[in-house]
Short mmCIF file of C-alpha atoms in Angstrom, two decimals:
data_model
loop_
_atom_site.label_atom_id
_atom_site.label_comp_id
_atom_site.label_asym_id
_atom_site.label_seq_id
_atom_site.Cartn_x
_atom_site.Cartn_y
_atom_site.Cartn_z
CA ALA Z 1 -72.45 -8.64 -115.83
CA SER Z 2 -70.22 -6.61 -113.57
CA ILE Z 3 -66.69 -7.94 -113.11
CA SER Z 4 -66.23 -6.09 -109.80
CA PRO Z 5 -66.50 -8.25 -106.68
CA THR Z 6 -69.24 -7.62 -104.16
CA ILE Z 7 -67.79 -7.74 -100.64
CA SER Z 8 -69.59 -7.55 -97.31
CA VAL Z 9 -67.74 -7.38 -93.99
CA SER Z 10 -69.56 -7.32 -90.63
CA VAL Z 11 -67.76 -7.17 -87.26
CA GLY Z 12 -69.51 -7.22 -83.88
CA GLY Z 13 -68.25 -4.97 -81.10
CA ASP Z 14 -66.39 -6.37 -78.10
CA GLY Z 15 -68.09 -6.52 -74.71
CA ALA Z 16 -66.59 -4.45 -71.90
CA ALA Z 17 -65.09 -5.79 -68.65
CA GLY Z 18 -67.06 -5.79 -65.41
CA GLY Z 19 -66.20 -3.68 -62.39
CA VAL Z 20 -64.24 -4.94 -59.38
CA GLY Z 21 -66.00 -5.83 -56.14
CA GLY Z 22 -64.44 -4.11 -53.10
CA THR Z 23 -63.76 -5.29 -49.56
CA ALA Z 24 -66.83 -6.00 -47.40
CA SER Z 25 -66.30 -6.17 -43.63
CA VAL Z 26 -68.52 -6.37 -40.53
CA GLN Z 27 -66.99 -6.15 -37.06
CA SER Z 28 -68.07 -5.95 -33.42
CA PRO Z 29 -66.66 -3.33 -31.05
CA ALA Z 30 -64.13 -4.83 -28.67
CA ASN Z 31 -65.66 -6.46 -25.57
CA SER Z 32 -69.22 -5.76 -26.76
CA GLU Z 33 -72.29 -7.83 -25.91
CA ALA Z 34 -73.94 -10.02 -28.51
CA VAL Z 35 -76.38 -8.20 -30.79
CA THR Z 36 -79.87 -9.59 -31.45
CA ILE Z 37 -81.02 -9.97 -35.06
CA LYS Z 38 -84.47 -11.20 -36.14
CA THR Z 39 -85.99 -11.30 -39.64
CA SER Z 40 -89.19 -12.62 -41.17
CA GLY Z 41 -90.30 -12.89 -44.78
CA LEU Z 42 -88.88 -14.31 -48.00
CA SER Z 43 -85.16 -13.93 -48.73
CA SER Z 44 -84.41 -12.09 -45.51
CA PRO Z 45 -81.02 -13.21 -44.15
CA GLY Z 46 -80.00 -12.21 -40.67
CA LEU Z 47 -76.62 -10.94 -41.81
CA LEU Z 48 -75.51 -10.87 -45.46
CA VAL Z 49 -71.96 -9.73 -46.24
CA GLN Z 50 -70.77 -10.06 -49.83
CA SER Z 51 -68.51 -8.74 -52.55
CA VAL Z 52 -69.44 -9.51 -56.15
CA GLY Z 53 -67.41 -8.66 -59.22
CA GLY Z 54 -69.32 -7.40 -62.22
CA GLY Z 55 -69.93 -9.65 -65.18
CA GLY Z 56 -68.40 -8.92 -68.55
CA GLY Z 57 -70.59 -7.66 -71.35
CA ASN Z 58 -71.57 -9.91 -74.23
CA GLY Z 59 -69.87 -9.51 -77.57
CA GLY Z 60 -71.95 -8.06 -80.37
CA SER Z 61 -73.41 -10.28 -83.04
CA ALA Z 62 -72.49 -9.84 -86.71
CA ASN Z 63 -74.73 -10.59 -89.70
CA GLY Z 64 -73.63 -10.00 -93.26
CA GLY Z 65 -74.65 -10.82 -96.80
CA SER Z 66 -73.50 -10.12 -100.33
CA GLY Z 67 -75.35 -10.71 -103.58
CA GLY Z 68 -75.64 -9.54 -107.15
CA PRO Z 69 -74.86 -10.47 -110.73
CA GLY Z 70 -71.06 -9.95 -110.42
CA LEU Z 71 -68.39 -12.57 -110.91
CA ILE Z 72 -67.57 -12.88 -107.22
CA ASN Z 73 -69.60 -12.33 -104.05
CA VAL Z 74 -67.84 -12.43 -100.70
CA SER Z 75 -69.38 -12.19 -97.20
CA VAL Z 76 -67.37 -12.14 -93.97
CA SER Z 77 -68.83 -11.90 -90.43
CA VAL Z 78 -66.83 -11.85 -87.18
CA GLY Z 79 -68.49 -11.81 -83.76
CA GLY Z 80 -67.32 -9.55 -80.95
CA LYS Z 81 -65.42 -10.89 -77.96
CA GLY Z 82 -67.12 -11.20 -74.59
CA GLY Z 83 -65.81 -8.94 -71.84
CA ALA Z 84 -63.90 -10.32 -68.88
CA GLY Z 85 -65.55 -10.62 -65.48
CA ALA Z 86 -64.09 -8.70 -62.55
CA VAL Z 87 -62.75 -10.12 -59.29
CA GLY Z 88 -64.80 -10.37 -56.13
CA GLY Z 89 -63.26 -8.64 -53.14
CA THR Z 90 -62.22 -9.79 -49.69
CA VAL Z 91 -65.05 -10.50 -47.23
CA LYS Z 92 -64.50 -10.45 -43.46
CA VAL Z 93 -66.81 -10.91 -40.49
CA GLY Z 94 -65.20 -10.53 -37.07
CA GLU Z 95 -61.49 -10.85 -36.45
CA LYS Z 96 -59.07 -12.94 -34.45
CA GLY Z 97 -59.51 -12.21 -30.74
CA ASN Z 98 -62.71 -10.27 -31.38
CA PRO Z 99 -65.41 -12.45 -32.99
CA PHE Z 100 -68.63 -10.98 -34.28
CA ARG Z 101 -71.18 -11.75 -31.53
CA ALA Z 102 -74.81 -12.21 -32.44
CA ASP Z 103 -78.00 -14.09 -31.62
CA ILE Z 104 -79.75 -14.49 -34.99
CA THR Z 105 -83.26 -15.78 -35.83
CA THR Z 106 -84.82 -15.94 -39.32
CA SER Z 107 -88.25 -17.35 -40.15
CA GLY Z 108 -88.64 -16.88 -43.92
CA ASP Z 109 -87.66 -19.16 -46.78
CA TYR Z 110 -84.26 -18.55 -48.40
CA SER Z 111 -83.16 -16.70 -45.29
CA PRO Z 112 -79.80 -17.88 -43.93
CA GLY Z 113 -78.74 -16.80 -40.49
CA LEU Z 114 -75.29 -15.49 -41.41
CA THR Z 115 -73.93 -15.62 -44.95
CA ALA Z 116 -70.62 -14.27 -46.24
CA THR Z 117 -69.68 -14.66 -49.91
CA SER Z 118 -67.21 -13.43 -52.49
CA ILE Z 119 -68.12 -14.08 -56.12
CA GLY Z 120 -66.07 -13.43 -59.22
CA GLY Z 121 -67.88 -11.95 -62.19
CA GLY Z 122 -68.78 -14.20 -65.09
CA GLY Z 123 -67.31 -13.61 -68.53
CA GLY Z 124 -69.52 -12.33 -71.29
CA ALA Z 125 -70.57 -14.57 -74.17
CA GLY Z 126 -69.02 -14.16 -77.59
CA GLY Z 127 -71.17 -12.69 -80.32
CA SER Z 128 -72.97 -14.96 -82.77
CA THR Z 129 -72.47 -14.58 -86.52
CA LYS Z 130 -74.17 -15.24 -89.86
CA ALA Z 131 -72.73 -14.80 -93.35
CA VAL Z 132 -74.54 -15.37 -96.66
CA SER Z 133 -73.34 -14.89 -100.26
CA GLY Z 134 -74.68 -15.53 -103.77
CA PRO Z 135 -75.76 -16.02 -106.43
CA SER Z 136 -72.75 -15.32 -108.67
CA LEU Z 137 -70.15 -17.17 -110.66
CA ALA Z 138 -68.16 -17.67 -107.45
CA SER Z 139 -69.52 -17.17 -103.92
CA ILE Z 140 -67.54 -17.22 -100.68
CA SER Z 141 -68.88 -16.95 -97.12
CA VAL Z 142 -66.81 -16.87 -93.92
CA SER Z 143 -68.33 -16.67 -90.44
CA VAL Z 144 -66.40 -16.68 -87.14
CA GLY Z 145 -68.14 -16.61 -83.75
CA GLY Z 146 -66.75 -14.35 -81.05
CA ALA Z 147 -64.66 -15.71 -78.16
CA GLY Z 148 -66.12 -15.72 -74.66
CA GLY Z 149 -64.77 -13.52 -71.86
CA THR Z 150 -62.74 -14.92 -68.97
CA GLY Z 151 -64.43 -15.59 -65.62
CA ALA Z 152 -62.86 -13.79 -62.67
CA ASN Z 153 -61.42 -15.07 -59.41
CA ALA Z 154 -63.25 -14.71 -56.11
CA GLY Z 155 -61.76 -13.10 -53.02
CA THR Z 156 -60.98 -14.69 -49.67
CA VAL Z 157 -63.83 -15.09 -47.18
CA ASP Z 158 -63.08 -15.27 -43.45
CA VAL Z 159 -65.74 -15.46 -40.74
CA ILE Z 160 -64.99 -15.43 -37.00
CA ALA Z 161 -68.21 -15.37 -35.03
CA SER Z 162 -69.99 -16.62 -31.92
CA GLY Z 163 -73.53 -16.76 -30.62
CA ASN Z 164 -76.75 -18.61 -31.40
CA ILE Z 165 -78.37 -19.05 -34.82
CA LEU Z 166 -81.89 -20.37 -35.56
CA THR Z 167 -83.51 -20.61 -39.01
CA THR Z 168 -86.94 -22.11 -39.71
CA GLY Z 169 -87.40 -21.52 -43.45
CA PHE Z 170 -86.72 -23.59 -46.57
CA GLN Z 171 -83.16 -23.43 -47.93
CA SER Z 172 -81.95 -21.38 -44.99
CA PRO Z 173 -78.56 -22.53 -43.72
CA GLY Z 174 -77.40 -21.37 -40.33
CA LEU Z 175 -73.88 -20.26 -41.28
CA ASN Z 176 -72.94 -20.04 -44.97
CA VAL Z 177 -69.41 -19.11 -46.11
CA ALA Z 178 -68.51 -19.31 -49.80
CA SER Z 179 -65.89 -18.16 -52.30
CA ILE Z 180 -67.00 -18.78 -55.89
CA GLY Z 181 -65.13 -18.09 -59.11
CA GLY Z 182 -66.98 -16.64 -62.06
CA GLY Z 183 -67.98 -18.83 -64.99
CA GLY Z 184 -66.23 -18.38 -68.32
CA GLY Z 185 -68.21 -16.98 -71.21
CA ALA Z 186 -69.42 -19.26 -74.00
CA GLY Z 187 -68.15 -18.86 -77.52
CA GLY Z 188 -70.52 -17.42 -80.07
CA SER Z 189 -72.32 -19.63 -82.57
CA SER Z 190 -71.54 -19.31 -86.26
CA ALA Z 191 -73.47 -19.99 -89.46
CA SER Z 192 -72.55 -19.44 -93.11
CA ALA Z 193 -74.13 -20.27 -96.46
CA SER Z 194 -73.12 -19.67 -100.06
CA ALA Z 195 -74.61 -20.38 -103.49
CA GLY Z 196 -72.59 -19.97 -106.66
CA GLY Z 197 -72.66 -20.77 -110.32
CA ALA Z 198 -69.29 -22.42 -110.85
CA VAL Z 199 -67.76 -22.34 -107.37
CA SER Z 200 -69.25 -22.04 -103.89
CA VAL Z 201 -67.18 -22.01 -100.70
CA SER Z 202 -68.54 -21.70 -97.17
CA SER Z 203 -66.60 -21.72 -93.90
CA SER Z 204 -67.95 -21.43 -90.36
CA VAL Z 205 -65.98 -21.43 -87.10
CA GLY Z 206 -67.60 -21.38 -83.66
CA GLY Z 207 -66.12 -19.07 -81.03
CA SER Z 208 -63.90 -20.43 -78.26
CA GLY Z 209 -65.17 -20.53 -74.70
CA ALA Z 210 -63.18 -18.81 -71.93
CA GLY Z 211 -61.77 -20.17 -68.69
CA GLY Z 212 -63.59 -20.08 -65.38
CA GLY Z 213 -62.28 -18.10 -62.41
CA GLU Z 214 -60.70 -19.58 -59.29
CA GLY Z 215 -62.47 -19.94 -55.98
CA ASN Z 216 -60.42 -18.48 -53.12
CA LYS Z 217 -59.90 -19.50 -49.50
CA ALA Z 218 -63.08 -19.89 -47.45
CA SER Z 219 -62.75 -20.19 -43.68
CA ALA Z 220 -65.08 -20.04 -40.69
CA THR Z 221 -64.47 -20.07 -36.95
CA PHE Z 222 -67.65 -20.31 -34.89
CA SER Z 223 -68.58 -21.12 -31.31
CA GLY Z 224 -72.14 -21.40 -30.06
CA SER Z 225 -75.30 -23.18 -31.19
CA ILE Z 226 -76.89 -23.50 -34.64
CA THR Z 227 -80.35 -24.95 -35.40
CA THR Z 228 -82.17 -25.23 -38.76
CA LYS Z 229 -85.69 -26.57 -39.12
CA ASP Z 230 -86.48 -26.94 -42.84
CA GLN Z 231 -85.10 -28.73 -45.91
CA PHE Z 232 -81.88 -27.84 -47.73
CA SER Z 233 -80.65 -26.02 -44.65
CA PRO Z 234 -77.27 -27.22 -43.40
CA GLY Z 235 -76.14 -26.00 -40.02
CA VAL Z 236 -72.77 -24.88 -41.37
CA SER Z 237 -71.75 -24.65 -45.03
CA ILE Z 238 -68.18 -23.72 -46.02
CA THR Z 239 -67.36 -23.92 -49.73
CA SER Z 240 -64.76 -22.84 -52.25
CA ILE Z 241 -65.86 -23.41 -55.85
CA GLY Z 242 -64.12 -22.77 -59.15
CA GLY Z 243 -66.12 -21.30 -62.00
CA GLY Z 244 -67.14 -23.51 -64.92
CA GLY Z 245 -65.37 -23.13 -68.24
CA GLY Z 246 -67.27 -21.66 -71.15
CA ALA Z 247 -68.60 -23.92 -73.89
CA GLY Z 248 -67.39 -23.60 -77.46
CA GLY Z 249 -69.77 -22.14 -80.01
CA SER Z 250 -71.55 -24.33 -82.53
CA SER Z 251 -70.99 -23.98 -86.27
CA MET Z 252 -73.08 -24.61 -89.39
CA SER Z 253 -71.81 -24.31 -92.93
CA LEU Z 254 -73.74 -24.94 -96.19
CA SER Z 255 -72.72 -24.49 -99.82
CA ALA Z 256 -74.36 -25.20 -103.20
CA SER Z 257 -73.25 -24.67 -106.79
CA LEU Z 258 -73.46 -25.85 -110.40
CA GLY Z 259 -69.83 -26.95 -110.34
CA VAL Z 260 -67.66 -27.21 -107.26
CA SER Z 261 -68.96 -26.83 -103.69
CA ALA Z 262 -66.85 -26.86 -100.54
CA SER Z 263 -68.09 -26.49 -96.98
CA VAL Z 264 -66.10 -26.42 -93.74
CA GLY Z 265 -67.63 -26.27 -90.23
CA ILE Z 266 -65.46 -26.15 -87.10
CA GLY Z 267 -66.92 -26.16 -83.59
CA GLY Z 268 -65.37 -23.86 -81.00
CA SER Z 269 -63.20 -25.27 -78.23
CA GLY Z 270 -64.43 -25.37 -74.64
CA ALA Z 271 -62.31 -23.82 -71.88
CA GLY Z 272 -61.02 -25.16 -68.59
CA GLY Z 273 -62.85 -24.85 -65.30
CA GLY Z 274 -61.33 -22.89 -62.42
CA SER Z 275 -60.07 -24.66 -59.31
CA GLY Z 276 -61.54 -24.41 -55.85
CA ASP Z 277 -59.25 -23.34 -53.02
CA GLN Z 278 -58.81 -24.36 -49.39
CA ALA Z 279 -61.92 -24.70 -47.23
CA THR Z 280 -61.26 -24.49 -43.48
CA GLY Z 281 -63.56 -24.74 -40.50
CA ASP Z 282 -63.06 -24.54 -36.70
CA ILE Z 283 -66.50 -25.16 -35.23
CA SER Z 284 -67.50 -25.72 -31.61
CA GLY Z 285 -70.89 -26.08 -29.96
CA ASN Z 286 -74.15 -27.85 -30.69
CA ILE Z 287 -75.49 -28.16 -34.23
CA THR Z 288 -79.02 -29.44 -34.92
CA THR Z 289 -80.92 -29.89 -38.20
CA PHE Z 290 -84.41 -31.29 -38.57
CA GLU Z 291 -85.19 -31.95 -42.22
CA ALA Z 292 -83.82 -33.61 -45.38
CA TYR Z 293 -80.78 -32.41 -47.33
CA SER Z 294 -79.51 -30.64 -44.25
CA PRO Z 295 -76.14 -31.91 -43.04
CA GLY Z 296 -74.84 -30.66 -39.74
CA ILE Z 297 -71.58 -29.42 -41.30
CA LEU Z 298 -70.91 -29.30 -45.04
CA ILE Z 299 -67.37 -28.29 -45.98
CA GLN Z 300 -66.04 -28.69 -49.51
CA SER Z 301 -63.67 -27.55 -52.23
CA ILE Z 302 -64.95 -28.08 -55.77
CA GLY Z 303 -63.31 -27.54 -59.13
CA GLY Z 304 -65.39 -26.05 -61.92
CA GLY Z 305 -66.44 -28.23 -64.83
CA GLY Z 306 -64.68 -27.90 -68.17
CA GLY Z 307 -66.56 -26.41 -71.08
CA SER Z 308 -67.89 -28.67 -73.80
CA GLY Z 309 -66.78 -28.34 -77.41
CA GLY Z 310 -69.13 -26.86 -79.97
CA SER Z 311 -70.91 -29.03 -82.51
CA ALA Z 312 -70.22 -28.77 -86.24
CA ILE Z 313 -72.58 -29.29 -89.17
CA SER Z 314 -71.32 -29.08 -92.75
CA GLY Z 315 -73.15 -29.71 -96.01
CA ALA Z 316 -72.21 -29.32 -99.69
CA VAL Z 317 -74.24 -29.92 -102.88
CA SER Z 318 -73.22 -29.58 -106.54
CA ILE Z 319 -75.19 -30.33 -109.73
CA ASN Z 320 -73.78 -30.11 -113.26
CA PRO Z 321 -74.67 -31.90 -116.53
CA ILE Z 322 -70.98 -32.45 -117.34
CA GLY Z 323 -69.24 -33.00 -113.98
CA SER Z 324 -69.46 -31.80 -110.40
CA ALA Z 325 -67.66 -32.07 -107.08
CA SER Z 326 -68.66 -31.44 -103.47
CA ILE Z 327 -66.65 -31.68 -100.28
CA ALA Z 328 -67.94 -31.28 -96.71
CA VAL Z 329 -65.64 -31.10 -93.70
CA GLY Z 330 -66.84 -30.96 -90.09
CA VAL Z 331 -64.66 -30.77 -86.98
CA GLY Z 332 -66.26 -30.90 -83.54
CA GLY Z 333 -64.76 -28.61 -80.89
CA LYS Z 334 -62.54 -29.96 -78.15
CA GLY Z 335 -63.85 -30.30 -74.60
CA ALA Z 336 -61.72 -28.88 -71.80
CA ALA Z 337 -60.42 -30.12 -68.46
CA GLY Z 338 -62.19 -29.51 -65.18
CA GLY Z 339 -60.63 -27.58 -62.32
CA ASP Z 340 -59.11 -29.12 -59.19
CA GLY Z 341 -60.58 -29.43 -55.75
CA ARG Z 342 -58.19 -28.38 -53.00
CA THR Z 343 -57.57 -29.07 -49.31
CA VAL Z 344 -60.49 -29.37 -46.88
CA ASP Z 345 -59.69 -29.02 -43.18
CA LEU Z 346 -62.30 -29.20 -40.39
CA THR Z 347 -61.93 -29.11 -36.62
CA TYR Z 348 -65.03 -29.75 -34.51
CA SER Z 349 -65.22 -29.79 -30.70
CA ASP Z 350 -67.18 -29.12 -27.52
CA GLY Z 351 -70.65 -30.12 -28.57
CA SER Z 352 -72.88 -32.54 -30.42
CA ILE Z 353 -74.26 -32.76 -33.96
CA GLN Z 354 -77.78 -34.10 -34.47
CA THR Z 355 -79.60 -34.33 -37.80
CA GLY Z 356 -82.94 -35.69 -38.98
CA LEU Z 357 -84.87 -34.78 -35.85
CA SER Z 358 -88.17 -34.18 -37.67
CA ASP Z 359 -91.03 -36.21 -36.20
CA THR Z 360 -93.35 -35.58 -39.18
CA SER Z 361 -91.37 -36.90 -42.15
CA THR Z 362 -88.66 -39.31 -43.20
CA VAL Z 363 -85.33 -37.49 -43.32
CA ASP Z 364 -82.74 -38.42 -45.97
CA TYR Z 365 -79.40 -37.02 -47.10
CA SER Z 366 -78.54 -35.27 -43.87
CA PRO Z 367 -75.14 -36.54 -42.66
CA ALA Z 368 -73.71 -35.10 -39.48
CA ILE Z 369 -70.49 -34.05 -41.27
CA LEU Z 370 -69.82 -34.06 -45.00
CA ALA Z 371 -66.27 -33.03 -45.91
CA GLN Z 372 -65.18 -33.44 -49.52
CA SER Z 373 -62.80 -32.27 -52.21
CA LEU Z 374 -64.11 -32.75 -55.75
CA GLY Z 375 -62.45 -32.14 -59.08
CA GLY Z 376 -64.56 -30.72 -61.86
CA GLY Z 377 -65.70 -32.94 -64.71
CA GLY Z 378 -64.16 -32.56 -68.15
CA GLY Z 379 -66.19 -31.05 -70.97
CA ALA Z 380 -67.59 -33.25 -73.73
CA GLY Z 381 -66.24 -33.01 -77.24
CA GLY Z 382 -68.47 -31.47 -79.88
CA ARG Z 383 -70.44 -33.62 -82.31
CA SER Z 384 -69.65 -33.42 -86.02
CA THR Z 385 -72.11 -34.05 -88.89
CA THR Z 386 -71.36 -33.81 -92.62
CA VAL Z 387 -73.43 -34.33 -95.78
CA SER Z 388 -72.33 -33.94 -99.41
CA ALA Z 389 -73.83 -34.73 -102.80
CA ALA Z 390 -72.63 -34.39 -106.40
CA ALA Z 391 -75.08 -35.13 -109.23
CA GLY Z 392 -75.30 -35.05 -113.03
CA GLY Z 393 -72.97 -35.63 -115.93
CA THR Z 394 -70.42 -38.31 -116.54
CA ALA Z 395 -68.27 -37.49 -113.50
CA GLY Z 396 -69.21 -36.68 -109.94
CA LEU Z 397 -67.11 -36.51 -106.76
CA SER Z 398 -68.55 -36.34 -103.29
CA ALA Z 399 -66.48 -36.49 -100.09
CA ASN Z 400 -67.27 -36.21 -96.36
CA PHE Z 401 -64.82 -35.70 -93.51
CA ALA Z 402 -66.29 -35.65 -89.99
CA ILE Z 403 -63.83 -35.36 -87.12
#
């Protein structure tokens, strides 16, 4: 048999970063009359102004294997990193002293009257990996999942407008203002397996998730009337939301031999969620909604949820007529903290808010004003599972460590 080792190394390429979203602005000429906007059909907003950062590319996967009659076979696989998301740009409609003036009517589903959003790009996922080695006198496999890419921050969104807005379709808010951070990329999964004559070692590590981006300031100043007539259609919605943290990658590690087997599986760690920022509204005039899940004014700042830790599975088996030993270690990945909600500030005047005016159905979940600041939930820790067995001979050692 050859005494030269057989070695296999596989590395996935890194994902590239997304492109930056620029400034998006819509203004009215000074002292101009209100414009008239009407749309019909699915997903046909009256006015849509947005800046969206590009998402990061996913990391490349890596699969490797080594085998042959040599003394040692080694296989190593490393996943590529996910690319970072890019920031969303500033979004502006109208300006102080010169609001955007419009009378807007939409009749299709998913057709808001006026919507302005800035969204950070999501991070790319880490590449998954697999490594296999054996059979030989000694076999070693190592597999490491790629890390996720970071989610990007959103830009500020500021709307100053006046006029009259009517929507009649499903999920069609009257005025929608949102700044939303990008979600962090998940870590890549990892799997390794080895089979050896005397010694077999297998190690697998899941990739770490990446943090979510921050929501930015979202503000709206509006005077006039707003009416919505179908479900999930608030009159005014102002939100700043942090992106969720990426989950850690799962891991699986298996080893088998005729002597000593060792297997280690470690789940990737989750990453923290991004925080929301300040949500501010100065609204005046009449607001009317007819159907369920349609508050008059919804204003909120919400932190992104923390990423969960990756699970870990580890198994080791050894069989020898004289003596054998097997050890399996599994460590679940850590969950991460959620992001914070921030200040919510609403001023409402010079009008009335009426909800639930439908005369054909019972209307639930439509408060006149819902103002809230919510922190994101923490990510769950990863589950760990281990199995080991040693058989044959006068001496056998089997040990499991699950954390």
